[in-house]
Amino acid sequence: MRRKMVAGNWKMNMTPSQAVRLAEELKPQVSSEEVDVVFCVPAIDIVPVAEAVKGSSISVGAENMYYEEKGAYTGEIAPDMLVDAGVKYVIIGHSERRQYFKEDDAMLNKKVRKAIEHSLVPILCCGETLEQREEGVTLSFVKQQITSAFESVPAEDAVKCVIAYEPIWAIGTGKVATTEQAQEVCGAIRENIRELYGEKTAEQIRILYGGSVNAGNAAQLFAQPDIDGGLVGGASLKPEFAEIVNYKKEN
Ligand code: PGA
């Protein structure tokens, strides 16, 4: 049985003091025994948010990480800095990083491997553009993103990773994928993992859906057989996030 996960992606929002306020506000409402809850926050907010959620079941995640250990990479964050600050998860390959910061599949594979080396759990993002969906190449495109990200990653490590399927056209647009569309691609991703690693890994790995998840659509999306929770952007900055985490109690 896969545990559900709801991860908030705060993106480039919240100063450290705002972040602490939000974390403290959400903390009592999102401490769930059934769902793994993660706040993925801007790098500068990691230390104060980790402090704010101490003693709760909430984990702190980073939104990015570099693939080198240390050295002359001005402005980058090393994996052991994240670990030392109390981070458990790291988003890798969000479409905004692929698009605005030119992160490509080869770089993302290095990041995935480096995160694993430091026992950080990568939340690996994948997903197609609207054009690709309209051209009918969604499944092959996502398959290639996944295959490339997991290159040289052994099964015992792959199984600990989290994959987030986020169709780019559904991110921040209010245009959520239909449950059928989301399930179809998440199912195909699981099939891809089955081809790469076999049945056991495919059954255990968690696959999230992301893209305009809100309190109104979470329950239906998370009820799909291959959707193990959500990566939530906009709604993670609001009390609505608690309703998403508690999606089972809402209906
Ligand atoms: P959204 O963002 O929920 O605001 O669409 C999701 C994401 O980018 O992870």
PDB file of C-alpha atoms in Angstrom, residues 36-251:
ATOM      1  CA  ASP A  36       2.976  12.564   4.169  1.00  0.00           C
ATOM      2  CA  VAL A  37       2.962  16.359   4.128  1.00  0.00           C
ATOM      3  CA  VAL A  38       5.891  18.323   2.751  1.00  0.00           C
ATOM      4  CA  PHE A  39       6.497  22.056   2.530  1.00  0.00           C
ATOM      5  CA  CYS A  40       8.913  22.699  -0.352  1.00  0.00           C
ATOM      6  CA  VAL A  41      10.097  26.209   0.319  1.00  0.00           C
ATOM      7  CA  PRO A  42      12.577  28.753  -1.063  1.00  0.00           C
ATOM      8  CA  ALA A  43      16.143  28.081   0.073  1.00  0.00           C
ATOM      9  CA  ILE A  44      16.260  31.061   2.405  1.00  0.00           C
ATOM     10  CA  ASP A  45      13.108  29.868   4.173  1.00  0.00           C
ATOM     11  CA  ILE A  46      14.327  26.337   4.835  1.00  0.00           C
ATOM     12  CA  VAL A  47      15.988  26.933   8.200  1.00  0.00           C
ATOM     13  CA  PRO A  48      13.195  28.998   9.790  1.00  0.00           C
ATOM     14  CA  VAL A  49      10.453  26.727   8.380  1.00  0.00           C
ATOM     15  CA  ALA A  50      12.269  23.603   9.621  1.00  0.00           C
ATOM     16  CA  GLU A  51      12.352  25.218  13.057  1.00  0.00           C
ATOM     17  CA  ALA A  52       8.674  26.182  12.850  1.00  0.00           C
ATOM     18  CA  VAL A  53       7.487  22.656  12.004  1.00  0.00           C
ATOM     19  CA  LYS A  54       9.735  20.899  14.516  1.00  0.00           C
ATOM     20  CA  GLY A  55       7.848  18.317  16.521  1.00  0.00           C
ATOM     21  CA  SER A  56       5.167  17.889  13.831  1.00  0.00           C
ATOM     22  CA  SER A  57       4.903  15.254  11.123  1.00  0.00           C
ATOM     23  CA  ILE A  58       5.512  17.847   8.394  1.00  0.00           C
ATOM     24  CA  SER A  59       8.698  17.478   6.350  1.00  0.00           C
ATOM     25  CA  VAL A  60      10.612  20.273   4.721  1.00  0.00           C
ATOM     26  CA  GLY A  61      11.642  20.115   1.094  1.00  0.00           C
ATOM     27  CA  ALA A  62      13.819  22.252  -1.143  1.00  0.00           C
ATOM     28  CA  GLU A  63      12.789  23.478  -4.575  1.00  0.00           C
ATOM     29  CA  ASN A  64      16.139  22.897  -6.192  1.00  0.00           C
ATOM     30  CA  MET A  65      19.678  21.698  -5.562  1.00  0.00           C
ATOM     31  CA  TYR A  66      22.977  21.601  -7.411  1.00  0.00           C
ATOM     32  CA  TYR A  67      24.671  18.352  -8.393  1.00  0.00           C
ATOM     33  CA  GLU A  68      28.180  19.159  -7.153  1.00  0.00           C
ATOM     34  CA  GLU A  69      29.364  18.675  -3.592  1.00  0.00           C
ATOM     35  CA  LYS A  70      30.835  22.126  -3.002  1.00  0.00           C
ATOM     36  CA  GLY A  71      33.055  24.769  -4.502  1.00  0.00           C
ATOM     37  CA  ALA A  72      32.986  27.616  -6.969  1.00  0.00           C
ATOM     38  CA  TYR A  73      29.323  27.573  -8.050  1.00  0.00           C
ATOM     39  CA  THR A  74      28.170  30.997  -6.940  1.00  0.00           C
ATOM     40  CA  GLY A  75      24.556  31.090  -5.911  1.00  0.00           C
ATOM     41  CA  GLU A  76      23.995  27.334  -5.865  1.00  0.00           C
ATOM     42  CA  ILE A  77      22.963  25.114  -2.941  1.00  0.00           C
ATOM     43  CA  ALA A  78      24.765  21.838  -2.224  1.00  0.00           C
ATOM     44  CA  PRO A  79      22.971  18.683  -1.117  1.00  0.00           C
ATOM     45  CA  ASP A  80      24.714  18.448   2.240  1.00  0.00           C
ATOM     46  CA  MET A  81      23.644  22.024   3.020  1.00  0.00           C
ATOM     47  CA  LEU A  82      20.048  20.884   2.579  1.00  0.00           C
ATOM     48  CA  VAL A  83      20.547  17.779   4.683  1.00  0.00           C
ATOM     49  CA  ASP A  84      22.207  19.755   7.469  1.00  0.00           C
ATOM     50  CA  ALA A  85      19.283  22.205   7.461  1.00  0.00           C
ATOM     51  CA  GLY A  86      16.805  19.376   7.989  1.00  0.00           C
ATOM     52  CA  VAL A  87      15.562  18.881   4.437  1.00  0.00           C
ATOM     53  CA  LYS A  88      14.193  15.467   3.412  1.00  0.00           C
ATOM     54  CA  TYR A  89      12.850  16.066  -0.091  1.00  0.00           C
ATOM     55  CA  VAL A  90      14.011  18.084  -3.058  1.00  0.00           C
ATOM     56  CA  ILE A  91      12.023  19.023  -6.138  1.00  0.00           C
ATOM     57  CA  ILE A  92      14.072  18.264  -9.220  1.00  0.00           C
ATOM     58  CA  GLY A  93      13.286  19.310 -12.750  1.00  0.00           C
ATOM     59  CA  HIS A  94      10.217  21.444 -12.173  1.00  0.00           C
ATOM     60  CA  SER A  95       9.034  22.707 -15.555  1.00  0.00           C
ATOM     61  CA  GLU A  96       9.815  26.282 -14.499  1.00  0.00           C
ATOM     62  CA  ARG A  97      13.426  25.287 -13.939  1.00  0.00           C
ATOM     63  CA  ARG A  98      13.540  23.429 -17.235  1.00  0.00           C
ATOM     64  CA  GLN A  99      12.013  26.376 -19.056  1.00  0.00           C
ATOM     65  CA  TYR A 100      13.538  29.473 -17.419  1.00  0.00           C
ATOM     66  CA  PHE A 101      16.849  28.046 -16.238  1.00  0.00           C
ATOM     67  CA  LYS A 102      17.475  25.668 -19.118  1.00  0.00           C
ATOM     68  CA  GLU A 103      17.819  22.545 -16.974  1.00  0.00           C
ATOM     69  CA  ASP A 104      17.992  19.601 -19.332  1.00  0.00           C
ATOM     70  CA  ASP A 105      17.502  15.880 -18.892  1.00  0.00           C
ATOM     71  CA  ALA A 106      21.233  15.164 -18.549  1.00  0.00           C
ATOM     72  CA  MET A 107      21.577  17.732 -15.763  1.00  0.00           C
ATOM     73  CA  LEU A 108      18.468  16.449 -14.022  1.00  0.00           C
ATOM     74  CA  ASN A 109      19.820  12.911 -14.036  1.00  0.00           C
ATOM     75  CA  LYS A 110      22.939  14.224 -12.255  1.00  0.00           C
ATOM     76  CA  LYS A 111      20.747  16.004  -9.714  1.00  0.00           C
ATOM     77  CA  VAL A 112      18.619  12.917  -9.073  1.00  0.00           C
ATOM     78  CA  ARG A 113      21.712  10.775  -8.517  1.00  0.00           C
ATOM     79  CA  LYS A 114      23.367  13.344  -6.266  1.00  0.00           C
ATOM     80  CA  ALA A 115      20.225  13.791  -4.165  1.00  0.00           C
ATOM     81  CA  ILE A 116      19.982  10.021  -3.683  1.00  0.00           C
ATOM     82  CA  GLU A 117      23.656   9.853  -2.736  1.00  0.00           C
ATOM     83  CA  HIS A 118      22.844  12.211   0.147  1.00  0.00           C
ATOM     84  CA  SER A 119      19.659  10.362   1.124  1.00  0.00           C
ATOM     85  CA  LEU A 120      17.463  13.203  -0.059  1.00  0.00           C
ATOM     86  CA  VAL A 121      14.257  12.095  -1.763  1.00  0.00           C
ATOM     87  CA  PRO A 122      13.953  13.617  -5.218  1.00  0.00           C
ATOM     88  CA  ILE A 123      10.490  14.749  -6.270  1.00  0.00           C
ATOM     89  CA  LEU A 124      11.181  14.436  -9.962  1.00  0.00           C
ATOM     90  CA  CYS A 125       8.868  16.513 -12.146  1.00  0.00           C
ATOM     91  CA  CYS A 126       7.837  15.690 -15.675  1.00  0.00           C
ATOM     92  CA  GLY A 127       5.094  16.788 -18.017  1.00  0.00           C
ATOM     93  CA  GLU A 128       4.223  17.963 -21.480  1.00  0.00           C
ATOM     94  CA  THR A 129       3.409  21.321 -23.024  1.00  0.00           C
ATOM     95  CA  LEU A 130       0.008  22.026 -24.531  1.00  0.00           C
ATOM     96  CA  GLU A 131       1.531  21.728 -28.007  1.00  0.00           C
ATOM     97  CA  GLN A 132       2.886  18.290 -27.235  1.00  0.00           C
ATOM     98  CA  ARG A 133      -0.476  17.182 -25.889  1.00  0.00           C
ATOM     99  CA  GLU A 134      -2.200  18.419 -29.021  1.00  0.00           C
ATOM    100  CA  GLU A 135       0.348  16.656 -31.204  1.00  0.00           C
ATOM    101  CA  GLY A 136      -0.389  13.422 -29.340  1.00  0.00           C
ATOM    102  CA  VAL A 137       3.177  12.911 -28.090  1.00  0.00           C
ATOM    103  CA  THR A 138       2.487  13.268 -24.347  1.00  0.00           C
ATOM    104  CA  LEU A 139       3.173   9.664 -23.379  1.00  0.00           C
ATOM    105  CA  SER A 140       6.337   9.274 -25.402  1.00  0.00           C
ATOM    106  CA  PHE A 141       7.671  12.634 -24.209  1.00  0.00           C
ATOM    107  CA  VAL A 142       7.060  11.891 -20.539  1.00  0.00           C
ATOM    108  CA  LYS A 143       8.508   8.414 -20.946  1.00  0.00           C
ATOM    109  CA  GLN A 144      11.691   9.863 -22.320  1.00  0.00           C
ATOM    110  CA  GLN A 145      11.900  12.391 -19.442  1.00  0.00           C
ATOM    111  CA  ILE A 146      11.532   9.585 -16.887  1.00  0.00           C
ATOM    112  CA  THR A 147      13.911   7.166 -18.576  1.00  0.00           C
ATOM    113  CA  SER A 148      16.561   9.830 -18.826  1.00  0.00           C
ATOM    114  CA  ALA A 149      16.156  11.067 -15.225  1.00  0.00           C
ATOM    115  CA  PHE A 150      16.554   7.513 -13.894  1.00  0.00           C
ATOM    116  CA  GLU A 151      19.545   6.560 -16.002  1.00  0.00           C
ATOM    117  CA  SER A 152      22.114   4.669 -13.852  1.00  0.00           C
ATOM    118  CA  VAL A 153      19.809   4.782 -10.827  1.00  0.00           C
ATOM    119  CA  PRO A 154      19.494   1.263  -9.354  1.00  0.00           C
ATOM    120  CA  ALA A 155      16.078  -0.130  -8.396  1.00  0.00           C
ATOM    121  CA  GLU A 156      16.710   0.067  -4.646  1.00  0.00           C
ATOM    122  CA  ASP A 157      17.184   3.826  -4.998  1.00  0.00           C
ATOM    123  CA  ALA A 158      14.532   4.446  -7.639  1.00  0.00           C
ATOM    124  CA  VAL A 159      11.857   3.002  -5.394  1.00  0.00           C
ATOM    125  CA  LYS A 160      12.458   5.733  -2.812  1.00  0.00           C
ATOM    126  CA  CYS A 161      11.992   8.538  -5.336  1.00  0.00           C
ATOM    127  CA  VAL A 162       8.768  10.407  -5.908  1.00  0.00           C
ATOM    128  CA  ILE A 163       7.622  11.351  -9.402  1.00  0.00           C
ATOM    129  CA  ALA A 164       5.345  14.319 -10.035  1.00  0.00           C
ATOM    130  CA  TYR A 165       3.442  14.437 -13.291  1.00  0.00           C
ATOM    131  CA  GLU A 166       2.680  18.074 -14.015  1.00  0.00           C
ATOM    132  CA  PRO A 167       1.289  18.965 -17.422  1.00  0.00           C
ATOM    133  CA  ILE A 168       2.751  22.404 -18.101  1.00  0.00           C
ATOM    134  CA  TRP A 169      -0.548  23.714 -19.437  1.00  0.00           C
ATOM    135  CA  ALA A 170      -2.201  22.952 -16.088  1.00  0.00           C
ATOM    136  CA  ILE A 171       0.365  24.698 -13.880  1.00  0.00           C
ATOM    137  CA  GLY A 172      -0.858  27.934 -12.358  1.00  0.00           C
ATOM    138  CA  THR A 173      -3.549  28.235 -15.011  1.00  0.00           C
ATOM    139  CA  GLY A 174      -6.561  26.934 -13.138  1.00  0.00           C
ATOM    140  CA  LYS A 175      -6.889  24.417 -15.995  1.00  0.00           C
ATOM    141  CA  VAL A 176      -6.635  21.143 -14.174  1.00  0.00           C
ATOM    142  CA  ALA A 177      -6.161  17.980 -16.206  1.00  0.00           C
ATOM    143  CA  THR A 178      -9.225  15.785 -16.134  1.00  0.00           C
ATOM    144  CA  THR A 179      -8.941  12.845 -13.780  1.00  0.00           C
ATOM    145  CA  GLU A 180      -8.819  10.596 -16.870  1.00  0.00           C
ATOM    146  CA  GLN A 181      -5.942  12.559 -18.398  1.00  0.00           C
ATOM    147  CA  ALA A 182      -4.032  12.634 -15.107  1.00  0.00           C
ATOM    148  CA  GLN A 183      -4.602   8.924 -14.456  1.00  0.00           C
ATOM    149  CA  GLU A 184      -3.662   7.985 -18.014  1.00  0.00           C
ATOM    150  CA  VAL A 185      -0.252   9.622 -17.797  1.00  0.00           C
ATOM    151  CA  CYS A 186       0.446   8.553 -14.198  1.00  0.00           C
ATOM    152  CA  GLY A 187      -0.454   4.989 -15.217  1.00  0.00           C
ATOM    153  CA  ALA A 188       1.903   5.219 -18.183  1.00  0.00           C
ATOM    154  CA  ILE A 189       4.675   6.478 -15.901  1.00  0.00           C
ATOM    155  CA  ARG A 190       4.145   3.484 -13.607  1.00  0.00           C
ATOM    156  CA  GLU A 191       4.269   1.229 -16.658  1.00  0.00           C
ATOM    157  CA  ASN A 192       7.519   2.882 -17.667  1.00  0.00           C
ATOM    158  CA  ILE A 193       8.964   2.233 -14.188  1.00  0.00           C
ATOM    159  CA  ARG A 194       7.783  -1.387 -14.524  1.00  0.00           C
ATOM    160  CA  GLU A 195       9.695  -1.717 -17.801  1.00  0.00           C
ATOM    161  CA  LEU A 196      12.804  -0.173 -16.264  1.00  0.00           C
ATOM    162  CA  TYR A 197      12.769  -1.832 -12.844  1.00  0.00           C
ATOM    163  CA  GLY A 198      10.098  -4.504 -12.638  1.00  0.00           C
ATOM    164  CA  GLU A 199       6.841  -4.992 -10.821  1.00  0.00           C
ATOM    165  CA  LYS A 200       7.905  -4.428  -7.221  1.00  0.00           C
ATOM    166  CA  THR A 201       9.445  -1.030  -7.830  1.00  0.00           C
ATOM    167  CA  ALA A 202       6.514   0.013  -9.999  1.00  0.00           C
ATOM    168  CA  GLU A 203       4.041  -0.920  -7.292  1.00  0.00           C
ATOM    169  CA  GLN A 204       5.943   0.917  -4.580  1.00  0.00           C
ATOM    170  CA  ILE A 205       7.084   4.149  -6.214  1.00  0.00           C
ATOM    171  CA  ARG A 206       4.895   7.162  -5.553  1.00  0.00           C
ATOM    172  CA  ILE A 207       3.534   9.217  -8.419  1.00  0.00           C
ATOM    173  CA  LEU A 208       1.913  12.580  -7.722  1.00  0.00           C
ATOM    174  CA  TYR A 209      -0.199  14.759  -9.942  1.00  0.00           C
ATOM    175  CA  GLY A 210       0.451  18.510 -10.047  1.00  0.00           C
ATOM    176  CA  GLY A 211      -1.204  21.380 -11.875  1.00  0.00           C
ATOM    177  CA  SER A 212      -4.023  23.456 -10.386  1.00  0.00           C
ATOM    178  CA  VAL A 213      -4.769  20.963  -7.626  1.00  0.00           C
ATOM    179  CA  ASN A 214      -7.264  22.518  -5.221  1.00  0.00           C
ATOM    180  CA  ALA A 215      -9.653  21.604  -2.437  1.00  0.00           C
ATOM    181  CA  GLY A 216     -12.378  20.876  -4.970  1.00  0.00           C
ATOM    182  CA  ASN A 217     -10.526  18.419  -7.214  1.00  0.00           C
ATOM    183  CA  ALA A 218      -8.027  16.742  -4.862  1.00  0.00           C
ATOM    184  CA  ALA A 219     -10.246  13.913  -3.653  1.00  0.00           C
ATOM    185  CA  GLN A 220     -11.166  12.795  -7.147  1.00  0.00           C
ATOM    186  CA  LEU A 221      -7.610  13.020  -8.451  1.00  0.00           C
ATOM    187  CA  PHE A 222      -6.117  11.193  -5.454  1.00  0.00           C
ATOM    188  CA  ALA A 223      -8.679   8.412  -5.784  1.00  0.00           C
ATOM    189  CA  GLN A 224      -7.193   7.339  -9.126  1.00  0.00           C
ATOM    190  CA  PRO A 225      -5.306   4.050  -8.973  1.00  0.00           C
ATOM    191  CA  ASP A 226      -1.960   5.493 -10.060  1.00  0.00           C
ATOM    192  CA  ILE A 227      -2.124   8.898  -8.372  1.00  0.00           C
ATOM    193  CA  ASP A 228      -0.556   8.873  -4.921  1.00  0.00           C
ATOM    194  CA  GLY A 229      -1.157  12.494  -4.007  1.00  0.00           C
ATOM    195  CA  GLY A 230      -0.325  15.928  -5.296  1.00  0.00           C
ATOM    196  CA  LEU A 231       2.315  18.573  -5.819  1.00  0.00           C
ATOM    197  CA  VAL A 232       0.477  21.786  -5.080  1.00  0.00           C
ATOM    198  CA  GLY A 233       1.579  25.280  -6.100  1.00  0.00           C
ATOM    199  CA  GLY A 234      -0.856  28.171  -5.654  1.00  0.00           C
ATOM    200  CA  ALA A 235      -3.127  26.447  -3.155  1.00  0.00           C
ATOM    201  CA  SER A 236      -0.192  25.515  -0.905  1.00  0.00           C
ATOM    202  CA  LEU A 237       0.107  29.137   0.214  1.00  0.00           C
ATOM    203  CA  LYS A 238      -3.412  29.251   1.570  1.00  0.00           C
ATOM    204  CA  PRO A 239      -5.489  27.579   4.285  1.00  0.00           C
ATOM    205  CA  GLU A 240      -6.947  25.601   1.365  1.00  0.00           C
ATOM    206  CA  PHE A 241      -3.798  23.465   1.547  1.00  0.00           C
ATOM    207  CA  ALA A 242      -5.179  21.904   4.736  1.00  0.00           C
ATOM    208  CA  GLU A 243      -8.350  20.909   2.892  1.00  0.00           C
ATOM    209  CA  ILE A 244      -6.231  19.213   0.232  1.00  0.00           C
ATOM    210  CA  VAL A 245      -4.223  17.313   2.845  1.00  0.00           C
ATOM    211  CA  ASN A 246      -7.472  16.333   4.557  1.00  0.00           C
ATOM    212  CA  TYR A 247      -9.178  15.504   1.264  1.00  0.00           C
ATOM    213  CA  LYS A 248     -10.709  12.353   2.702  1.00  0.00           C
ATOM    214  CA  LYS A 249     -12.548  14.249   5.387  1.00  0.00           C
ATOM    215  CA  GLU A 250     -13.996  16.773   2.957  1.00  0.00           C
ATOM    216  CA  ASN A 251     -16.603  14.608   1.325  1.00  0.00           C
TER     217      ASN A 251
END
